[in-house]
mmCIF file of C-alpha atoms in Angstrom:
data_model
loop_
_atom_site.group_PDB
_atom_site.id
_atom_site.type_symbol
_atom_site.label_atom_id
_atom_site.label_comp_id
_atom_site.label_asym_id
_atom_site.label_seq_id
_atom_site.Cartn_x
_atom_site.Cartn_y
_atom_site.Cartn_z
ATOM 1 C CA UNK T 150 31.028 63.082 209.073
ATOM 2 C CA UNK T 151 31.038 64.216 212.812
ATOM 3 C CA UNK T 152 31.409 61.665 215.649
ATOM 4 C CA UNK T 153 30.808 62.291 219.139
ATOM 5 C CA UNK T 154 30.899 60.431 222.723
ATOM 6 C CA UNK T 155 28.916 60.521 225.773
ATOM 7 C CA UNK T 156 30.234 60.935 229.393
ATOM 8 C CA UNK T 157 28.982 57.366 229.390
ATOM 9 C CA UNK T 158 30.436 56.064 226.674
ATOM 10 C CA UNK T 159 28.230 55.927 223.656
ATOM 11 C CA UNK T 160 29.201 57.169 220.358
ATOM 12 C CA UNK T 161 27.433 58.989 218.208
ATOM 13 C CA UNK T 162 27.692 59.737 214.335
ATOM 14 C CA UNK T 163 26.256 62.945 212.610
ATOM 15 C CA UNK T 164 25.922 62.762 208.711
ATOM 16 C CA UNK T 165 24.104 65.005 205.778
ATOM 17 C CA UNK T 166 24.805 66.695 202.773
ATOM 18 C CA UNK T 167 28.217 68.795 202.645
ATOM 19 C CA UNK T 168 27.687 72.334 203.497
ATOM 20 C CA UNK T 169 29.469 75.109 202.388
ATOM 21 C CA UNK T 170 32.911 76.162 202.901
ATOM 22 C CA UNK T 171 33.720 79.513 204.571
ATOM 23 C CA UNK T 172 37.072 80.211 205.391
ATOM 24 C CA UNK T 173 39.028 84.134 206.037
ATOM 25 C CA UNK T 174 42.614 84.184 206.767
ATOM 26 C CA UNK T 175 44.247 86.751 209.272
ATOM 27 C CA UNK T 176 45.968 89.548 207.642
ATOM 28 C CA UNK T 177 49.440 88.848 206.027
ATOM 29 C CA UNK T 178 52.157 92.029 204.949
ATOM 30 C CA UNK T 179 52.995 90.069 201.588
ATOM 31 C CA UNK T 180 55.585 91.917 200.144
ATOM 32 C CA UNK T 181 57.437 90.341 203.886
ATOM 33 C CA UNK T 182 56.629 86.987 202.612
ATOM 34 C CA UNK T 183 57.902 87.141 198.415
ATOM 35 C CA UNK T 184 61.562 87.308 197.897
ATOM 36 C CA UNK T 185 62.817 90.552 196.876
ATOM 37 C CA UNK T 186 65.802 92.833 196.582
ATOM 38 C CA UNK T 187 64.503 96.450 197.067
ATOM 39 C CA UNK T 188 63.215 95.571 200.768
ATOM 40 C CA UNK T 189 59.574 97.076 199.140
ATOM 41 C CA UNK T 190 56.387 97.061 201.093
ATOM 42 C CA UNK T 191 53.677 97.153 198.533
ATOM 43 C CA UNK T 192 52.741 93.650 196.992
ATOM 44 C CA UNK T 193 50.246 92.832 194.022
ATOM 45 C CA UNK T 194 47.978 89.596 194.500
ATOM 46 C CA UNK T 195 47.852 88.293 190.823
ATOM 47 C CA UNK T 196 45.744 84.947 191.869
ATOM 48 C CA UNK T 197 44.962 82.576 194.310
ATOM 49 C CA UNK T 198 43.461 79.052 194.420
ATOM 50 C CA UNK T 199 41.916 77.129 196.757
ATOM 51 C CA UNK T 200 43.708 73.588 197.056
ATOM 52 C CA UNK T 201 40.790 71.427 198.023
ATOM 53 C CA UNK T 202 39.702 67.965 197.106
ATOM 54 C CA UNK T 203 36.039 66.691 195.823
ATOM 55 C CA UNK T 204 33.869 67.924 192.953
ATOM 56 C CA UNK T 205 33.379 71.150 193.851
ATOM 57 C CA UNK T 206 33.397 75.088 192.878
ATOM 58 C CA UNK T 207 36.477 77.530 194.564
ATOM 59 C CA UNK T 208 35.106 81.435 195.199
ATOM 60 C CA UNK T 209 37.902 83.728 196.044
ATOM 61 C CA UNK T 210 38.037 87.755 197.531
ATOM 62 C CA UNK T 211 41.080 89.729 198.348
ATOM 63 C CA UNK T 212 40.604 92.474 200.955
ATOM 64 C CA UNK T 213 42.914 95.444 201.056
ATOM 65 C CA UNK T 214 44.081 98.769 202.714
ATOM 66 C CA UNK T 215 47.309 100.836 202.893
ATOM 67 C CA UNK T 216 47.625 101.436 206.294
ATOM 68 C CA UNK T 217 46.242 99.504 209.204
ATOM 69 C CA UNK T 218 44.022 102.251 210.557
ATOM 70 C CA UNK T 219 42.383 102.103 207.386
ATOM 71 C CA UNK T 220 39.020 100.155 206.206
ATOM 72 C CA UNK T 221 39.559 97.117 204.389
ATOM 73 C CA UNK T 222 38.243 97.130 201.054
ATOM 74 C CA UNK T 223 37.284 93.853 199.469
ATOM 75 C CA UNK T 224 37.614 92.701 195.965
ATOM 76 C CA UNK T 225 34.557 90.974 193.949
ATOM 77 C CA UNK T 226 34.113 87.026 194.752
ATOM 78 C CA UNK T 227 35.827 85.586 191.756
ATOM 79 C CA UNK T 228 35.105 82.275 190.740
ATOM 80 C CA UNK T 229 38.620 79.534 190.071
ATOM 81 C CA UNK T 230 38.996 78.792 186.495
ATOM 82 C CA UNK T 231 38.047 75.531 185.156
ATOM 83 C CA UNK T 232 41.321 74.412 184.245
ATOM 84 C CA UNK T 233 43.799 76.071 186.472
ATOM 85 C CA UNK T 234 42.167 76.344 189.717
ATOM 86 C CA UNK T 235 43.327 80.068 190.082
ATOM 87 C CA UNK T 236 40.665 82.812 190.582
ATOM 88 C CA UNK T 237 43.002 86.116 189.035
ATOM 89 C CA UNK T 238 42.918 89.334 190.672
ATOM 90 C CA UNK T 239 45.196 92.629 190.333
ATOM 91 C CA UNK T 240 44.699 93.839 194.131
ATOM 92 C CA UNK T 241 47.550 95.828 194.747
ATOM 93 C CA UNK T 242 48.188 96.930 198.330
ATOM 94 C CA UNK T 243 50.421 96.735 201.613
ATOM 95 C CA UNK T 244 48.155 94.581 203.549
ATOM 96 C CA UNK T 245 46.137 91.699 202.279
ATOM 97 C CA UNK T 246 43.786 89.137 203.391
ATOM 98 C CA UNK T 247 41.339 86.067 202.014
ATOM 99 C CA UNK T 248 38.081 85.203 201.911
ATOM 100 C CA UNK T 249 37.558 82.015 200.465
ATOM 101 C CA UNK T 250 34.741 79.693 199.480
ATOM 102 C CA UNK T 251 33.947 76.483 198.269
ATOM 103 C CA UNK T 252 30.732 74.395 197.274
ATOM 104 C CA UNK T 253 29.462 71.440 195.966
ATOM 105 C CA UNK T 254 30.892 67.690 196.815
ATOM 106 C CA UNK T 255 34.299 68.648 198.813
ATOM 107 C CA UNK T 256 36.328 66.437 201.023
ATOM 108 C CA UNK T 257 38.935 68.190 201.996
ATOM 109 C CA UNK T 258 40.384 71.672 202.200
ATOM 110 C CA UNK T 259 43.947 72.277 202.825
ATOM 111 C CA UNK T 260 45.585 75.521 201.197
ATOM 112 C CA UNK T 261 45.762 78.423 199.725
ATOM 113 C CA UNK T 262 47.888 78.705 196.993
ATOM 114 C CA UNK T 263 48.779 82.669 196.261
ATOM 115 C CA UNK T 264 50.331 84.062 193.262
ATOM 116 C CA UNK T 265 52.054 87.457 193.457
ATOM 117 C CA UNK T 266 54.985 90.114 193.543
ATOM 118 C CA UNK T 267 56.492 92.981 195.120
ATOM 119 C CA UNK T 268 55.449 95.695 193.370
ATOM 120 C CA UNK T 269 56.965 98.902 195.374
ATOM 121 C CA UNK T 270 57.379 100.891 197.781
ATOM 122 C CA UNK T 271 55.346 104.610 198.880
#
């Protein structure tokens, strides 16, 4: 539900059917973000899932690229798993980002949850 006011005062309320989530993230450098030992700059993105709440379906993609001059190549939408809520992936890479969506009867979206490693360095 939307609400809204007037410069006068009035207040308005906008309702419908529940549209379609469409979130992307900015790019992270994950292999910064995962504990690791060997100070490595190439990280693998194993899964992700959406943390949302409400009868709905999670679709997940994983774009990619080496180097930041590069083009960012973008996995296949994956759909979550039933019962764990993770969409899996093998995306290996040194610069990662999300595109994420979900449909059907959601309330609220708060999270990404993303499973991975340090897997190197070039």
């Amino acid at each position: 539900m939307l609400w809204g006011m007037s410069e006068t005062g009035q207040v308005y309320s906008f309702g419908g059917k529940t549209m379609e989530l469409s979130i992307e993230t900015p790019e992270f450098q994950l292999s910064k973000i995962f504990p690791n030992e060997n100070q490595a700059d190439i990280a693998r993105v194993d899964a992700a899932r959406p943390l949302f709440e409400g009868d709905a379906v999670g679709r997940i993609q994983v774009g990619t690229r080496k180097l930041q001059n590069t083009n960012l190549d973008w996995s296949a939408l994956k759909e979550t798993h039933p019962e764990t809520g993770f969409a899996y992936f093998r995306e290996q890479s040194r610069y990662q980002r999300f595109r994420l969506n979900v449909s059907g009867d959601w309330k609220k979206a708060y999270a990404l949850q993303i499973d991975g490693r340090v897997s190197g360095r070039r």
